[in-house]
Short mmCIF file of C-alpha atoms and ligand atoms in Angstrom, two decimals:
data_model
loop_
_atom_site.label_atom_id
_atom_site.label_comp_id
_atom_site.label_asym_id
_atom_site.label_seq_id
_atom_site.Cartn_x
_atom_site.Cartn_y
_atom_site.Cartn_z
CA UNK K 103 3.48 -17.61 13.06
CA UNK K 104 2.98 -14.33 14.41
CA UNK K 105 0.90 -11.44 14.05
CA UNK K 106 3.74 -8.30 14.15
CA UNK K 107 3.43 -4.91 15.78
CA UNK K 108 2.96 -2.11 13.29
CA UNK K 109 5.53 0.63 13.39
CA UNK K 110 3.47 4.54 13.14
CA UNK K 111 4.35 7.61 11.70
CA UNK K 112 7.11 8.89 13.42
CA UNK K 113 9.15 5.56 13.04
CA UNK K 114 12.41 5.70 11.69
CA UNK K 115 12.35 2.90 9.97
CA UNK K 116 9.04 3.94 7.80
CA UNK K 117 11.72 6.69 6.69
CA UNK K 118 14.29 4.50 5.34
CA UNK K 119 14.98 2.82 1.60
CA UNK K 120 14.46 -0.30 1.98
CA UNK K 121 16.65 -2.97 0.66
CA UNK K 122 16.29 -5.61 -2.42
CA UNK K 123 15.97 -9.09 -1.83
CA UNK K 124 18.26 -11.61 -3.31
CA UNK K 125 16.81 -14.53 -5.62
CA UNK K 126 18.36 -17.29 -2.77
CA UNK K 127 17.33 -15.11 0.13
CA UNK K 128 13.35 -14.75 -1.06
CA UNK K 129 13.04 -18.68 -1.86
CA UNK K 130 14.67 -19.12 2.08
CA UNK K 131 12.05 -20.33 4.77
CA UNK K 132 12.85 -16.75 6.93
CA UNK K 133 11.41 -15.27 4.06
CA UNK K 134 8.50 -17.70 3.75
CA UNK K 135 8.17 -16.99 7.63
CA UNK K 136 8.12 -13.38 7.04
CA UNK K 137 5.64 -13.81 4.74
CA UNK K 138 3.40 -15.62 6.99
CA UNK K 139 3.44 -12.97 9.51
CA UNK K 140 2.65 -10.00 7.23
CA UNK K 141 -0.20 -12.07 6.45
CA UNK K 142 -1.48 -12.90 9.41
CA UNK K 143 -0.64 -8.70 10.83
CA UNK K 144 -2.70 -7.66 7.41
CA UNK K 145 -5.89 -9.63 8.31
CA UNK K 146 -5.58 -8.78 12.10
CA UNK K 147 -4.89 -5.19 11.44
CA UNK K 148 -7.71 -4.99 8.40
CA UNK K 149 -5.37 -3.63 5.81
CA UNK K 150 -6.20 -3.94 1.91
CA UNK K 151 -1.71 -3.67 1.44
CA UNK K 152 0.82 -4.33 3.62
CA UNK K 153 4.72 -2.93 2.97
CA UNK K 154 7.18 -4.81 4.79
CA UNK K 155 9.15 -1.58 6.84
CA UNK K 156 5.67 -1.34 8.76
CA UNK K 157 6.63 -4.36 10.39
CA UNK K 158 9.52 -3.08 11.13
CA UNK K 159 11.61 -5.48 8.46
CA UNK K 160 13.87 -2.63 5.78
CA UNK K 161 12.93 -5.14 2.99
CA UNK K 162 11.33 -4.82 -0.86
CA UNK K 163 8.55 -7.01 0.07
CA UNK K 164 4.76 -5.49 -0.42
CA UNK K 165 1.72 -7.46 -0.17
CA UNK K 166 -1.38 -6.46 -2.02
CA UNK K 167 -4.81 -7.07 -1.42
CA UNK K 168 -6.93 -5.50 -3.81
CA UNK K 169 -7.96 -7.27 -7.12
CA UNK K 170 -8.28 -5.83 -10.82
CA UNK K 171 -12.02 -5.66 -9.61
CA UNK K 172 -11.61 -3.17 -6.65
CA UNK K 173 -12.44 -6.08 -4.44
CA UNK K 174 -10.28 -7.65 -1.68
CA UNK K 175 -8.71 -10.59 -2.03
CA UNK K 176 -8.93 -13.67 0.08
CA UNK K 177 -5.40 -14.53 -0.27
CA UNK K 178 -3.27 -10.77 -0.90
CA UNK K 179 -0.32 -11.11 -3.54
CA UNK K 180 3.33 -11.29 -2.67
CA UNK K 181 5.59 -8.86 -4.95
CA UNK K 182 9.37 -8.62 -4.33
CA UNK K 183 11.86 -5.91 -5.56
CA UNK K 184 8.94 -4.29 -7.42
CA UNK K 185 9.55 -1.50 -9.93
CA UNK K 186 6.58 1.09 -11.36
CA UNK K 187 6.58 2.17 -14.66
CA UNK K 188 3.65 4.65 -14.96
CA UNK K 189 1.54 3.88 -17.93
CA UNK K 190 -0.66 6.40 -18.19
CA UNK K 191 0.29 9.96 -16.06
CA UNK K 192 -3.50 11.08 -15.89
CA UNK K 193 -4.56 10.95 -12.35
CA UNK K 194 -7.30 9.82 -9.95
CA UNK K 195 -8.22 10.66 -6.68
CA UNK K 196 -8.76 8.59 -3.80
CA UNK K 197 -8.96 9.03 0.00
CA UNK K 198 -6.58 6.98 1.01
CA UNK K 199 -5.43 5.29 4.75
CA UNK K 200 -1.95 3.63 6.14
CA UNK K 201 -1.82 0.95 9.32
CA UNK K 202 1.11 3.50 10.36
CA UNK K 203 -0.78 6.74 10.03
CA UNK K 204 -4.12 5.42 12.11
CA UNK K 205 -7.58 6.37 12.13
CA UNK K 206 -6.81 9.02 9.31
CA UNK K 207 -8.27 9.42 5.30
CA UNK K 208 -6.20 11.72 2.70
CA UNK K 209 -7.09 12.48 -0.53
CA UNK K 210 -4.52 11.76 -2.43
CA UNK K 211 -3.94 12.14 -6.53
CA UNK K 212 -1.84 9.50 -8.66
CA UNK K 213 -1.59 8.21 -12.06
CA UNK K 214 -4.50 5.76 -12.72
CA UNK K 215 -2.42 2.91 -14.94
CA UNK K 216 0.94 1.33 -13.96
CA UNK K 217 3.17 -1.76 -14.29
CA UNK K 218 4.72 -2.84 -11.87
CA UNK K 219 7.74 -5.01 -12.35
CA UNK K 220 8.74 -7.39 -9.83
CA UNK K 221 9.82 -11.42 -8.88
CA UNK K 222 7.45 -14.15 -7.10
CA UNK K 223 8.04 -16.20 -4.65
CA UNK K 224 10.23 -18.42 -6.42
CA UNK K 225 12.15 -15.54 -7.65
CA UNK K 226 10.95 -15.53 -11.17
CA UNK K 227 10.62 -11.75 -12.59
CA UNK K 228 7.10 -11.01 -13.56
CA UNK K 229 5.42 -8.44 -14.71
CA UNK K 230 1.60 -7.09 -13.99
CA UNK K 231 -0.15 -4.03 -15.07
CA UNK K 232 -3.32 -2.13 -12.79
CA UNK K 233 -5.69 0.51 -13.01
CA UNK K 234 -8.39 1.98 -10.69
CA UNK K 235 -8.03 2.04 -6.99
CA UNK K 236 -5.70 -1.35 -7.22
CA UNK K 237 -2.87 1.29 -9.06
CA UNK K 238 -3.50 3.54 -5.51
CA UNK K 239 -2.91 0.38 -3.49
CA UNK K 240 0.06 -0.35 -5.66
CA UNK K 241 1.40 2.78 -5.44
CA UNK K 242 0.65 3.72 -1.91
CA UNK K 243 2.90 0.07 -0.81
CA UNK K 244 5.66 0.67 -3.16
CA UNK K 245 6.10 4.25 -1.39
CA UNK K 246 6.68 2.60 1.80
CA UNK K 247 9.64 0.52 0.04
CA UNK K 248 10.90 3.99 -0.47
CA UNK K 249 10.41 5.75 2.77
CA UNK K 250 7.03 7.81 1.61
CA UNK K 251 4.19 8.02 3.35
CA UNK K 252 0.71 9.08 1.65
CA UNK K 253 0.93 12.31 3.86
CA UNK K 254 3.72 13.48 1.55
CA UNK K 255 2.05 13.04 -1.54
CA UNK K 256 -1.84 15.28 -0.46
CA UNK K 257 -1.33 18.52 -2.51
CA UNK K 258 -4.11 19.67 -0.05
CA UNK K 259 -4.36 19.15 3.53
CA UNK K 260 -7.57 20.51 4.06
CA UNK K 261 -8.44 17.14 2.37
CA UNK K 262 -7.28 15.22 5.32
CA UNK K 263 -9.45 14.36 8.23
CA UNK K 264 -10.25 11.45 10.81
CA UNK K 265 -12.27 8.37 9.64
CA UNK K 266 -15.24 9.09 11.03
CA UNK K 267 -15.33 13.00 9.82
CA UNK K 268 -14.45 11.62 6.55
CA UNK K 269 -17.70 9.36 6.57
CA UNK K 270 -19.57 11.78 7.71
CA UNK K 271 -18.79 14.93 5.71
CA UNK K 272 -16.74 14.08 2.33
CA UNK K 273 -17.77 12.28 -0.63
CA UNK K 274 -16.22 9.15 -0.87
CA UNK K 275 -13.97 7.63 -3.51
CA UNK K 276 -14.34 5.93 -6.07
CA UNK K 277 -16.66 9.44 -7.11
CA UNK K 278 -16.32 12.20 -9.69
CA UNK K 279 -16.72 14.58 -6.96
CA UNK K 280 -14.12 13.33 -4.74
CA UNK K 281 -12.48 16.15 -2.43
CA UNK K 282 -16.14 17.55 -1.93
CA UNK K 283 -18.56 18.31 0.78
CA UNK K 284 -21.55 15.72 0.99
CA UNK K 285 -24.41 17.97 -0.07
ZN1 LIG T 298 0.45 2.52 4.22
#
């Protein structure tokens, strides 16, 4: 067991595609392993989603923390090889914040209802649909699978400021006024 290093923006390797797992190698104990180390780097680091190229391992593996509720989740979800099907294009707008891009918020817009295809781990496809800030945290983890970064999706970077400015000045998300000045 092992708590990782996270790799930052600016990291190569949070660039690349990662690659699919197979069905033999995601039931093999390296994977369990890995597993157990994104786990442990999650809760050390305080992260709500974990992808894992921000460990530094090129592989379709995202963990997610966040439950239909909008609450965390004492044990965060495994998905492998997962695949989004948008079910509703509409979007929502949260500020949003990545272990690799520290210290930061973004508002960022996406659609508000997806499925997101994927196996266990014992390799078994599965299927699960979200909504509300759990689609963001979907959506934000799958990027990383495909070398984006929440950065490249804010249409606005005036919207894009350091935690503490954030707290202090912007309205915060989940709000109909998100993107706006605190009165
Ligand atoms: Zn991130």
């Amino acid at each position: 067991m092992a708590i990782r290093k996270v790799a930052r923006m600016g990291h190569p390797i949070l660039r690349q595609k990662a690659r699919e797992l197979t069905a033999e190698e995601i039931r093999s104990p390296e994977t369990t392993q890995l597993i157990t180390d994104m786990l442990e780097t999650m809760r050390e680091y305080g992260g709500i989603g974990l992808a894992a190229p921000q460990i530094h391992e090129s592989l379709q593996i995202a963990l997610i923390g966040m439950d239909a509720q909008g609450a965390e989740m004492e044990v965060p979800e495994v998905f492998f090889n997962p695949v989004i099907t948008i079910l509703d294009p509409e979007v929502q707008g949260y500020w949003e914040g990545c272990l690799s891009v520290p210290d930061l918020r973004g508002l960022v817009f996406r659609p508000k209802r997806i499925r997101v295809d994927y196996w266990d781990a014992h390799a078994r496809p599965k299927s699960v649909e979200a909504e509300g800030f759990r689609a963001t945290v979907f959506q934000h983890e799958l990027d990383h699978l495909a070398g984006i970064l929440y950065v490249d999706r804010m249409e606005d970077t005036t919207r894009f400021a350091f935690i503490e400015e954030y707290q202090r000045f912007w309205v915060p998300s989940p709000d109909s006024a998100v993107g706006e000045l605190k009165e």
